[in-house]
């Protein structure tokens, strides 16, 4: 806690612009991670896009499971000397340990660094972005050092495990449907456990919303992946113009829905609104939107 208190003293004495920079880094990482996965999948390398996407949703789900088992409060609730940055507090949802923002950055950029390991400058940039995200969460008072370190380890172990698992999958690609079904069932069972387990807090309702989000991510991505492989099997081997159009049109659809999706389904309640929103985002990325642009491209 002394580390966070020292950072807080510097933050309060320093220029406001520096604080805004770290706030920007912290808050932009999650939407940028989702967008990067979509861009890679649609227009650069479909197989690597799905691998990086799986690394993200699995890491985030494991991170969220640990959060809601450990149930460690935020730093400012543990130490009265500390207070979170006012603008960052809205994004500091759920429990503190481990950091969701950090595991997002670490999982996506670890995945990219493994894929692009021969491009040393890109690998270095990925590591810098991971460290900047982690430090920004400390700087803003949202997480302790332990929170961000464990989040990075979760992402690293998940990325390594996923890449090792692909060696087996490469020889068993006919098992995609079974793997998808198993992943969705396990995710739903984990969600049920986290929802119904006892919490030693007065109001646990807002602390489990992100559990629904992580379940929606996994189910949406795995379902879309299985359906794409069985019925669509689109290719990235298209002209640069078509690649750019895929990304531009896709983002014009994805970004507004990412912003307002929870409000559209608000009638379901906060929990199921988040589950449906994130299911549809990842299902659309992996199957629905490719289904549309493939149909359009075949006509032209």
mmCIF file of C-alpha atoms in Angstrom:
data_model
loop_
_atom_site.group_PDB
_atom_site.id
_atom_site.type_symbol
_atom_site.label_atom_id
_atom_site.label_comp_id
_atom_site.label_asym_id
_atom_site.label_seq_id
_atom_site.Cartn_x
_atom_site.Cartn_y
_atom_site.Cartn_z
ATOM 1 C CA UNK A 1 0.000 0.000 0.000
ATOM 2 C CA UNK A 2 2.948 2.325 0.579
ATOM 3 C CA UNK A 3 3.752 2.033 -3.130
ATOM 4 C CA UNK A 4 0.245 3.195 -4.061
ATOM 5 C CA UNK A 5 0.393 5.972 -1.505
ATOM 6 C CA UNK A 6 3.678 7.214 -3.003
ATOM 7 C CA UNK A 7 2.147 7.158 -6.500
ATOM 8 C CA UNK A 8 -0.906 8.980 -5.202
ATOM 9 C CA UNK A 9 1.287 11.755 -3.768
ATOM 10 C CA UNK A 10 3.045 12.157 -7.129
ATOM 11 C CA UNK A 11 -0.277 12.048 -8.983
ATOM 12 C CA UNK A 12 -1.806 14.778 -6.855
ATOM 13 C CA UNK A 13 1.261 17.016 -7.147
ATOM 14 C CA UNK A 14 1.859 16.387 -10.847
ATOM 15 C CA UNK A 15 0.279 17.981 -13.933
ATOM 16 C CA UNK A 16 -3.283 17.029 -14.784
ATOM 17 C CA UNK A 17 -2.205 16.141 -18.342
ATOM 18 C CA UNK A 18 -0.097 13.241 -17.062
ATOM 19 C CA UNK A 19 -3.084 11.874 -15.179
ATOM 20 C CA UNK A 20 -5.269 12.127 -18.280
ATOM 21 C CA UNK A 21 -2.651 10.227 -20.297
ATOM 22 C CA UNK A 22 -2.665 7.301 -17.875
ATOM 23 C CA UNK A 23 -6.458 7.425 -17.691
ATOM 24 C CA UNK A 24 -6.632 7.248 -21.497
ATOM 25 C CA UNK A 25 -4.264 4.260 -21.595
ATOM 26 C CA UNK A 26 -6.247 2.487 -18.898
ATOM 27 C CA UNK A 27 -9.708 3.023 -20.346
ATOM 28 C CA UNK A 28 -8.963 2.565 -24.049
ATOM 29 C CA UNK A 29 -7.304 -0.828 -23.673
ATOM 30 C CA UNK A 30 -10.444 -3.008 -23.484
ATOM 31 C CA UNK A 31 -12.269 -1.634 -26.562
ATOM 32 C CA UNK A 32 -8.968 -1.566 -28.486
ATOM 33 C CA UNK A 33 -8.286 -5.195 -27.557
ATOM 34 C CA UNK A 34 -11.667 -6.298 -28.921
ATOM 35 C CA UNK A 35 -11.153 -4.199 -32.076
ATOM 36 C CA UNK A 36 -7.662 -5.658 -32.645
ATOM 37 C CA UNK A 37 -9.005 -9.200 -32.411
ATOM 38 C CA UNK A 38 -11.691 -8.353 -34.978
ATOM 39 C CA UNK A 39 -9.261 -6.675 -37.409
ATOM 40 C CA UNK A 40 -6.791 -9.577 -37.293
ATOM 41 C CA UNK A 41 -9.565 -12.152 -37.696
ATOM 42 C CA UNK A 42 -11.421 -10.435 -40.541
ATOM 43 C CA UNK A 43 -8.581 -9.122 -42.656
ATOM 44 C CA UNK A 44 -5.109 -10.327 -41.644
ATOM 45 C CA UNK A 45 -4.955 -13.893 -40.338
ATOM 46 C CA UNK A 46 -8.162 -15.688 -39.373
ATOM 47 C CA UNK A 47 -6.435 -18.495 -37.480
ATOM 48 C CA UNK A 48 -4.292 -16.138 -35.420
ATOM 49 C CA UNK A 49 -7.283 -13.893 -34.811
ATOM 50 C CA UNK A 50 -9.240 -16.745 -33.236
ATOM 51 C CA UNK A 51 -6.205 -17.847 -31.193
ATOM 52 C CA UNK A 52 -5.693 -14.340 -29.800
ATOM 53 C CA UNK A 53 -9.432 -14.032 -29.220
ATOM 54 C CA UNK A 54 -9.486 -17.302 -27.282
ATOM 55 C CA UNK A 55 -6.478 -16.180 -25.271
ATOM 56 C CA UNK A 56 -8.354 -13.040 -24.307
ATOM 57 C CA UNK A 57 -11.724 -14.556 -23.373
ATOM 58 C CA UNK A 58 -10.184 -17.472 -21.463
ATOM 59 C CA UNK A 59 -7.731 -15.211 -19.599
ATOM 60 C CA UNK A 60 -10.480 -12.753 -18.738
ATOM 61 C CA UNK A 61 -12.761 -15.552 -17.527
ATOM 62 C CA UNK A 62 -10.046 -17.101 -15.343
ATOM 63 C CA UNK A 63 -9.197 -13.652 -14.008
ATOM 64 C CA UNK A 64 -12.852 -12.980 -13.173
ATOM 65 C CA UNK A 65 -13.209 -16.362 -11.486
ATOM 66 C CA UNK A 66 -10.197 -15.654 -9.278
ATOM 67 C CA UNK A 67 -11.612 -12.189 -8.506
ATOM 68 C CA UNK A 68 -14.896 -13.559 -7.244
ATOM 69 C CA UNK A 69 -13.324 -16.369 -5.261
ATOM 70 C CA UNK A 70 -10.658 -14.222 -3.580
ATOM 71 C CA UNK A 71 -13.133 -11.323 -3.034
ATOM 72 C CA UNK A 72 -10.397 -8.789 -2.218
ATOM 73 C CA UNK A 73 -11.756 -5.214 -1.964
ATOM 74 C CA UNK A 74 -10.315 -2.274 -3.888
ATOM 75 C CA UNK A 75 -7.215 -0.538 -2.390
ATOM 76 C CA UNK A 76 -9.074 2.552 -1.163
ATOM 77 C CA UNK A 77 -11.438 0.303 0.797
ATOM 78 C CA UNK A 78 -8.511 -1.430 2.498
ATOM 79 C CA UNK A 79 -6.448 1.659 3.351
ATOM 80 C CA UNK A 80 -8.037 4.962 4.355
ATOM 81 C CA UNK A 81 -4.988 6.898 3.106
ATOM 82 C CA UNK A 82 -5.784 5.948 -0.473
ATOM 83 C CA UNK A 83 -8.411 7.158 -2.890
ATOM 84 C CA UNK A 84 -9.045 6.226 -6.487
ATOM 85 C CA UNK A 85 -8.899 8.785 -9.282
ATOM 86 C CA UNK A 86 -12.413 10.183 -9.652
ATOM 87 C CA UNK A 87 -12.564 9.643 -13.417
ATOM 88 C CA UNK A 88 -11.246 6.077 -13.197
ATOM 89 C CA UNK A 89 -13.610 4.941 -10.449
ATOM 90 C CA UNK A 90 -16.517 4.199 -12.813
ATOM 91 C CA UNK A 91 -14.396 1.637 -14.662
ATOM 92 C CA UNK A 92 -13.162 -0.002 -11.464
ATOM 93 C CA UNK A 93 -15.964 -2.549 -11.240
ATOM 94 C CA UNK A 94 -16.059 -5.648 -9.071
ATOM 95 C CA UNK A 95 -13.340 -6.856 -6.759
ATOM 96 C CA UNK A 96 -9.707 -5.794 -6.990
ATOM 97 C CA UNK A 97 -7.574 -8.924 -7.370
ATOM 98 C CA UNK A 98 -6.490 -9.563 -10.138
ATOM 99 C CA UNK A 99 -6.771 -6.633 -12.558
ATOM 100 C CA UNK A 100 -9.220 -7.051 -15.442
ATOM 101 C CA UNK A 101 -7.750 -4.205 -17.499
ATOM 102 C CA UNK A 102 -4.252 -5.633 -17.124
ATOM 103 C CA UNK A 103 -5.245 -9.193 -18.040
ATOM 104 C CA UNK A 104 -6.943 -7.789 -21.153
ATOM 105 C CA UNK A 105 -3.804 -5.990 -22.318
ATOM 106 C CA UNK A 106 -1.531 -8.880 -21.358
ATOM 107 C CA UNK A 107 -3.597 -11.594 -23.058
ATOM 108 C CA UNK A 108 -4.038 -9.745 -26.357
ATOM 109 C CA UNK A 109 -0.508 -8.374 -26.620
ATOM 110 C CA UNK A 110 1.058 -11.646 -25.422
ATOM 111 C CA UNK A 111 -0.878 -13.370 -28.184
ATOM 112 C CA UNK A 112 0.336 -10.862 -30.771
ATOM 113 C CA UNK A 113 3.938 -11.116 -29.552
ATOM 114 C CA UNK A 114 3.900 -14.936 -29.873
ATOM 115 C CA UNK A 115 2.422 -14.669 -33.366
ATOM 116 C CA UNK A 116 4.872 -11.957 -34.470
ATOM 117 C CA UNK A 117 7.907 -13.188 -32.505
ATOM 118 C CA UNK A 118 10.285 -12.535 -35.418
ATOM 119 C CA UNK A 119 9.423 -8.818 -35.430
ATOM 120 C CA UNK A 120 11.427 -7.740 -32.408
ATOM 121 C CA UNK A 121 10.199 -4.140 -32.510
ATOM 122 C CA UNK A 122 6.578 -5.288 -32.400
ATOM 123 C CA UNK A 123 7.265 -7.719 -29.548
ATOM 124 C CA UNK A 124 8.950 -4.895 -27.601
ATOM 125 C CA UNK A 125 5.978 -2.597 -28.291
ATOM 126 C CA UNK A 126 3.563 -5.268 -27.022
ATOM 127 C CA UNK A 127 5.506 -5.608 -23.774
ATOM 128 C CA UNK A 128 5.632 -1.843 -23.329
ATOM 129 C CA UNK A 129 1.850 -1.582 -23.775
ATOM 130 C CA UNK A 130 1.286 -4.342 -21.208
ATOM 131 C CA UNK A 131 3.525 -2.612 -18.660
ATOM 132 C CA UNK A 132 1.975 0.793 -19.349
ATOM 133 C CA UNK A 133 -1.511 -0.602 -18.789
ATOM 134 C CA UNK A 134 -0.460 -2.303 -15.566
ATOM 135 C CA UNK A 135 1.275 0.824 -14.271
ATOM 136 C CA UNK A 136 -1.701 3.022 -15.210
ATOM 137 C CA UNK A 137 -3.957 0.907 -12.965
ATOM 138 C CA UNK A 138 -1.537 1.476 -10.067
ATOM 139 C CA UNK A 139 -1.148 5.165 -10.876
ATOM 140 C CA UNK A 140 -4.910 5.725 -10.853
ATOM 141 C CA UNK A 141 -5.261 3.902 -7.527
ATOM 142 C CA UNK A 142 -7.473 1.164 -8.968
ATOM 143 C CA UNK A 143 -5.189 -1.786 -8.214
ATOM 144 C CA UNK A 144 -2.244 -2.869 -6.097
ATOM 145 C CA UNK A 145 1.030 -4.176 -7.542
ATOM 146 C CA UNK A 146 -0.070 -7.729 -6.685
ATOM 147 C CA UNK A 147 -3.280 -7.264 -8.684
ATOM 148 C CA UNK A 148 -1.477 -6.386 -11.914
ATOM 149 C CA UNK A 149 1.383 -8.882 -11.557
ATOM 150 C CA UNK A 150 -0.982 -11.836 -11.061
ATOM 151 C CA UNK A 151 -3.127 -10.640 -13.991
ATOM 152 C CA UNK A 152 -0.052 -10.679 -16.259
ATOM 153 C CA UNK A 153 0.856 -14.179 -15.043
ATOM 154 C CA UNK A 154 -2.695 -15.429 -15.729
ATOM 155 C CA UNK A 155 -2.510 -14.082 -19.280
ATOM 156 C CA UNK A 156 0.978 -15.513 -19.879
ATOM 157 C CA UNK A 157 0.090 -18.997 -18.576
ATOM 158 C CA UNK A 158 -3.184 -19.020 -20.538
ATOM 159 C CA UNK A 159 -1.416 -17.957 -23.756
ATOM 160 C CA UNK A 160 1.254 -20.647 -23.372
ATOM 161 C CA UNK A 161 -1.322 -23.324 -22.501
ATOM 162 C CA UNK A 162 -3.517 -22.353 -25.446
ATOM 163 C CA UNK A 163 -0.641 -22.550 -27.924
ATOM 164 C CA UNK A 164 0.375 -25.965 -26.571
ATOM 165 C CA UNK A 165 -3.236 -27.157 -26.840
ATOM 166 C CA UNK A 166 -3.266 -26.160 -30.502
ATOM 167 C CA UNK A 167 -0.634 -28.816 -31.200
ATOM 168 C CA UNK A 168 -3.232 -31.401 -30.171
ATOM 169 C CA UNK A 169 -6.079 -29.586 -31.924
ATOM 170 C CA UNK A 170 -4.146 -29.526 -35.199
ATOM 171 C CA UNK A 171 -4.532 -33.305 -35.355
ATOM 172 C CA UNK A 172 -8.139 -33.310 -34.100
ATOM 173 C CA UNK A 173 -9.878 -30.521 -35.993
ATOM 174 C CA UNK A 174 -12.990 -32.683 -36.361
ATOM 175 C CA UNK A 175 -13.633 -32.120 -32.650
ATOM 176 C CA UNK A 176 -14.407 -28.380 -32.974
ATOM 177 C CA UNK A 177 -18.099 -28.813 -32.146
ATOM 178 C CA UNK A 178 -17.403 -30.943 -29.079
ATOM 179 C CA UNK A 179 -14.793 -28.468 -27.820
ATOM 180 C CA UNK A 180 -17.193 -25.564 -28.350
ATOM 181 C CA UNK A 181 -19.995 -27.319 -26.475
ATOM 182 C CA UNK A 182 -17.670 -28.308 -23.624
ATOM 183 C CA UNK A 183 -16.304 -24.765 -23.327
ATOM 184 C CA UNK A 184 -19.782 -23.216 -23.209
ATOM 185 C CA UNK A 185 -21.071 -25.730 -20.641
ATOM 186 C CA UNK A 186 -18.040 -25.236 -18.396
ATOM 187 C CA UNK A 187 -18.377 -21.458 -18.678
ATOM 188 C CA UNK A 188 -22.061 -21.604 -17.699
ATOM 189 C CA UNK A 189 -21.294 -23.884 -14.752
ATOM 190 C CA UNK A 190 -18.560 -21.512 -13.550
ATOM 191 C CA UNK A 191 -20.997 -18.608 -13.880
ATOM 192 C CA UNK A 192 -23.607 -20.478 -11.818
ATOM 193 C CA UNK A 193 -21.009 -21.194 -9.131
ATOM 194 C CA UNK A 194 -19.899 -17.544 -8.951
ATOM 195 C CA UNK A 195 -23.475 -16.267 -8.861
ATOM 196 C CA UNK A 196 -24.754 -18.572 -6.140
ATOM 197 C CA UNK A 197 -21.689 -18.773 -3.909
ATOM 198 C CA UNK A 198 -21.943 -16.746 -0.660
ATOM 199 C CA UNK A 199 -20.332 -13.270 -0.549
ATOM 200 C CA UNK A 200 -19.348 -11.492 2.647
ATOM 201 C CA UNK A 201 -20.587 -8.116 1.420
ATOM 202 C CA UNK A 202 -23.893 -6.327 1.896
ATOM 203 C CA UNK A 203 -24.723 -6.015 -1.808
ATOM 204 C CA UNK A 204 -22.969 -8.508 -4.096
ATOM 205 C CA UNK A 205 -25.188 -7.759 -7.128
ATOM 206 C CA UNK A 206 -22.867 -5.259 -8.880
ATOM 207 C CA UNK A 207 -19.816 -7.360 -8.038
ATOM 208 C CA UNK A 208 -20.836 -10.275 -10.255
ATOM 209 C CA UNK A 209 -21.870 -8.376 -13.400
ATOM 210 C CA UNK A 210 -18.480 -8.946 -15.039
ATOM 211 C CA UNK A 211 -18.909 -12.696 -14.459
ATOM 212 C CA UNK A 212 -21.865 -12.599 -16.860
ATOM 213 C CA UNK A 213 -19.769 -10.582 -19.327
ATOM 214 C CA UNK A 214 -16.970 -13.168 -19.338
ATOM 215 C CA UNK A 215 -19.454 -16.020 -19.857
ATOM 216 C CA UNK A 216 -21.024 -14.166 -22.780
ATOM 217 C CA UNK A 217 -17.583 -13.637 -24.340
ATOM 218 C CA UNK A 218 -16.640 -17.309 -24.198
ATOM 219 C CA UNK A 219 -20.005 -18.625 -25.426
ATOM 220 C CA UNK A 220 -20.194 -16.058 -28.238
ATOM 221 C CA UNK A 221 -16.667 -16.650 -29.500
ATOM 222 C CA UNK A 222 -16.768 -20.450 -29.286
ATOM 223 C CA UNK A 223 -20.208 -20.706 -30.929
ATOM 224 C CA UNK A 224 -19.192 -18.359 -33.737
ATOM 225 C CA UNK A 225 -15.893 -20.197 -34.221
ATOM 226 C CA UNK A 226 -17.604 -23.583 -34.531
ATOM 227 C CA UNK A 227 -20.266 -22.320 -36.940
ATOM 228 C CA UNK A 228 -17.725 -20.469 -39.097
ATOM 229 C CA UNK A 229 -15.544 -23.550 -39.448
ATOM 230 C CA UNK A 230 -18.493 -25.815 -40.328
ATOM 231 C CA UNK A 231 -20.602 -23.603 -42.604
ATOM 232 C CA UNK A 232 -18.544 -20.638 -43.817
ATOM 233 C CA UNK A 233 -14.762 -21.010 -43.766
ATOM 234 C CA UNK A 234 -14.082 -17.526 -45.166
ATOM 235 C CA UNK A 235 -10.617 -16.522 -46.328
ATOM 236 C CA UNK A 236 -8.275 -13.591 -45.747
ATOM 237 C CA UNK A 237 -6.901 -14.063 -49.275
ATOM 238 C CA UNK A 238 -8.736 -11.073 -50.755
ATOM 239 C CA UNK A 239 -7.662 -7.708 -52.141
ATOM 240 C CA UNK A 240 -6.410 -4.928 -49.896
ATOM 241 C CA UNK A 241 -9.507 -2.910 -50.802
ATOM 242 C CA UNK A 242 -11.810 -5.658 -49.540
ATOM 243 C CA UNK A 243 -9.753 -6.071 -46.365
ATOM 244 C CA UNK A 244 -10.060 -2.368 -45.629
ATOM 245 C CA UNK A 245 -13.794 -2.368 -46.376
ATOM 246 C CA UNK A 246 -14.308 -5.324 -44.029
ATOM 247 C CA UNK A 247 -12.639 -3.416 -41.206
ATOM 248 C CA UNK A 248 -14.252 -0.023 -41.832
ATOM 249 C CA UNK A 249 -17.815 -1.350 -42.181
ATOM 250 C CA UNK A 250 -17.314 -3.804 -39.328
ATOM 251 C CA UNK A 251 -16.145 -1.076 -36.970
ATOM 252 C CA UNK A 252 -19.065 1.153 -37.945
ATOM 253 C CA UNK A 253 -21.315 -1.655 -36.701
ATOM 254 C CA UNK A 254 -19.230 -2.925 -33.780
ATOM 255 C CA UNK A 255 -18.268 0.336 -32.065
ATOM 256 C CA UNK A 256 -21.803 1.768 -31.640
ATOM 257 C CA UNK A 257 -23.090 -1.587 -30.397
ATOM 258 C CA UNK A 258 -20.176 -1.860 -27.952
ATOM 259 C CA UNK A 259 -21.122 1.558 -26.546
ATOM 260 C CA UNK A 260 -24.893 1.139 -26.298
ATOM 261 C CA UNK A 261 -25.349 -2.646 -26.196
ATOM 262 C CA UNK A 262 -25.978 -2.797 -22.455
ATOM 263 C CA UNK A 263 -28.631 -0.073 -22.748
ATOM 264 C CA UNK A 264 -30.438 -1.899 -25.554
ATOM 265 C CA UNK A 265 -30.845 -4.955 -23.346
ATOM 266 C CA UNK A 266 -31.304 -3.056 -20.081
ATOM 267 C CA UNK A 267 -34.803 -4.513 -19.743
ATOM 268 C CA UNK A 268 -33.118 -7.864 -18.977
ATOM 269 C CA UNK A 269 -31.375 -6.425 -15.929
ATOM 270 C CA UNK A 270 -27.695 -5.478 -15.666
ATOM 271 C CA UNK A 271 -26.459 -9.050 -15.469
ATOM 272 C CA UNK A 272 -28.183 -10.563 -18.475
ATOM 273 C CA UNK A 273 -27.792 -7.329 -20.451
ATOM 274 C CA UNK A 274 -24.024 -7.743 -20.194
ATOM 275 C CA UNK A 275 -24.177 -11.469 -20.983
ATOM 276 C CA UNK A 276 -26.240 -10.884 -24.140
ATOM 277 C CA UNK A 277 -24.177 -7.860 -25.193
ATOM 278 C CA UNK A 278 -20.854 -9.672 -25.048
ATOM 279 C CA UNK A 279 -22.256 -12.873 -26.521
ATOM 280 C CA UNK A 280 -23.498 -10.919 -29.540
ATOM 281 C CA UNK A 281 -20.263 -8.933 -29.905
ATOM 282 C CA UNK A 282 -18.073 -12.022 -30.105
ATOM 283 C CA UNK A 283 -20.616 -14.060 -32.074
ATOM 284 C CA UNK A 284 -20.876 -11.214 -34.583
ATOM 285 C CA UNK A 285 -17.090 -10.895 -34.851
ATOM 286 C CA UNK A 286 -16.525 -14.600 -35.423
ATOM 287 C CA UNK A 287 -19.582 -15.571 -37.496
ATOM 288 C CA UNK A 288 -22.407 -13.116 -38.203
ATOM 289 C CA UNK A 289 -20.359 -10.331 -39.797
ATOM 290 C CA UNK A 290 -18.123 -12.738 -41.790
ATOM 291 C CA UNK A 291 -21.324 -14.388 -43.030
ATOM 292 C CA UNK A 292 -22.499 -11.004 -44.346
ATOM 293 C CA UNK A 293 -19.277 -9.812 -45.962
ATOM 294 C CA UNK A 294 -18.663 -13.221 -47.548
ATOM 295 C CA UNK A 295 -22.127 -13.174 -49.130
ATOM 296 C CA UNK A 296 -21.606 -9.609 -50.415
ATOM 297 C CA UNK A 297 -18.122 -10.328 -51.768
ATOM 298 C CA UNK A 298 -19.358 -13.370 -53.691
ATOM 299 C CA UNK A 299 -21.831 -11.185 -55.566
ATOM 300 C CA UNK A 300 -19.204 -8.630 -56.593
#
